[in-house]
Short mmCIF file of C-alpha atoms in Angstrom, two decimals:
data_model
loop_
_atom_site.label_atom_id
_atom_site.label_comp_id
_atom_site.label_asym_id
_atom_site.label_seq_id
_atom_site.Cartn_x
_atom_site.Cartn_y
_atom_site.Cartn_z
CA UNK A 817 -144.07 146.18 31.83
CA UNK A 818 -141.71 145.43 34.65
CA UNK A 819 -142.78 144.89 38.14
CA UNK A 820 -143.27 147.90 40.28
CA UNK A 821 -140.31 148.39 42.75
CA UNK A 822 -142.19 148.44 46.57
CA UNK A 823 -140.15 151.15 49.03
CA UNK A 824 -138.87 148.02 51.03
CA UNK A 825 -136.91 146.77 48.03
CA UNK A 826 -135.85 150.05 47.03
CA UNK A 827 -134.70 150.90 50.82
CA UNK A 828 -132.58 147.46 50.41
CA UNK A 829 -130.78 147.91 47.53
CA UNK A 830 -129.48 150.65 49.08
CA UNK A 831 -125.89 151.68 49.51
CA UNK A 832 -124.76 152.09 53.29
CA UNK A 833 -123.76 155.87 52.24
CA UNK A 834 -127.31 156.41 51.79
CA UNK A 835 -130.03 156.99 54.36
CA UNK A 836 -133.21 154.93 53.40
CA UNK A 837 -135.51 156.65 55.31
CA UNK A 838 -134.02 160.32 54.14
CA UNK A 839 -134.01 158.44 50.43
CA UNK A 840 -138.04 157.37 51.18
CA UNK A 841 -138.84 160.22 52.34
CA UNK A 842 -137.89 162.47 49.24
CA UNK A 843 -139.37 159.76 47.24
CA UNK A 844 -142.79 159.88 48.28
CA UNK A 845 -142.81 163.64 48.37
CA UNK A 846 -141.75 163.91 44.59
CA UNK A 847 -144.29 161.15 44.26
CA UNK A 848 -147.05 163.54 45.74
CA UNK A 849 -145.33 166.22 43.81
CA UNK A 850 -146.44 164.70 40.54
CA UNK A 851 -149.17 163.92 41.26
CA UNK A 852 -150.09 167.26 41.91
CA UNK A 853 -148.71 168.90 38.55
CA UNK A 854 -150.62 169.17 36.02
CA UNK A 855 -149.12 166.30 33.04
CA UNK A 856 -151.28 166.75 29.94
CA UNK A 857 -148.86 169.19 28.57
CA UNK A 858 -145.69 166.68 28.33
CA UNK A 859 -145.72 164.77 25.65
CA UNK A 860 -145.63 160.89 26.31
CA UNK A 861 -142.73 159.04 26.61
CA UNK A 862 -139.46 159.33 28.69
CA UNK A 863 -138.03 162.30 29.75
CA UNK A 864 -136.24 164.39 32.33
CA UNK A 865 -138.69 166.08 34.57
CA UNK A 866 -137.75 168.55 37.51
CA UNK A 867 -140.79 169.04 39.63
CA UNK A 868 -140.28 171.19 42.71
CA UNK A 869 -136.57 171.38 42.69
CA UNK A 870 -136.10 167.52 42.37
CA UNK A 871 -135.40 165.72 39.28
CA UNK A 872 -135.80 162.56 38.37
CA UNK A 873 -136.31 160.67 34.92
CA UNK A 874 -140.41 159.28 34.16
CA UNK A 875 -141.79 157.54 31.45
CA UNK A 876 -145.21 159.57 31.00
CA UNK A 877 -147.79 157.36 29.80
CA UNK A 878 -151.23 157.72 29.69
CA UNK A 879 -152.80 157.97 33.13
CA UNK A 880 -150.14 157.48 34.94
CA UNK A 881 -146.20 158.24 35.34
CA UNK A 882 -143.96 155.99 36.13
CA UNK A 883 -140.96 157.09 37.30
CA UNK A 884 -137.60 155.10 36.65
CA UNK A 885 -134.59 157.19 38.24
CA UNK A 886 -134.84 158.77 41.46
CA UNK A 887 -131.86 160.59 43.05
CA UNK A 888 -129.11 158.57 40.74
CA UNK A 889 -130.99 155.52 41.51
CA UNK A 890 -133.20 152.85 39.08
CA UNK A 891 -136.33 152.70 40.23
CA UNK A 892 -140.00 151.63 39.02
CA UNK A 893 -142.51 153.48 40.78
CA UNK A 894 -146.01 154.20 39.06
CA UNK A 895 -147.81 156.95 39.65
CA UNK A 896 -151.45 157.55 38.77
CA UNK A 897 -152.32 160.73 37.49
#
């Protein structure tokens, strides 16, 4: 599995159009946002999911999610569920 991406190299890949701390912030709210929802009725594997109005795509494997685009962005973030 690739390395997790941390929130300091996300915020530095960047573009200059986009605010990190606006971009963090909606990250780690989805983030709690998934955590929160209940995932055992997905099936495993990548997909599409909106979750509170935001959508982003996440590889649902068990125990965790790990999501891998954010807001038109490539990103590795694991989440435990």
């Amino acid at each position: 599995m690739a390395k997790a991406t941390t929130l300091a190299e996300l915020a530095n890949s960047l573009p200059d159009s986009i605010d990190p701390g606006r971009f963090t912030a909606d990250l780690l709210q989805a983030i709690e946002r998934l955590r929160r929802r209940p995932l055992d009725i997905y099936y495993a594997g990548p997909r599409s999911l909106r979750v509170d109005g935001i959508t982003m795509m996440v590889d649902l494997q068990p125990k965790q999610a790990v999501i891998t685009h954010f807001a038109g962005r490539a990103v590795n973030v694991q989440v435990p569920c």
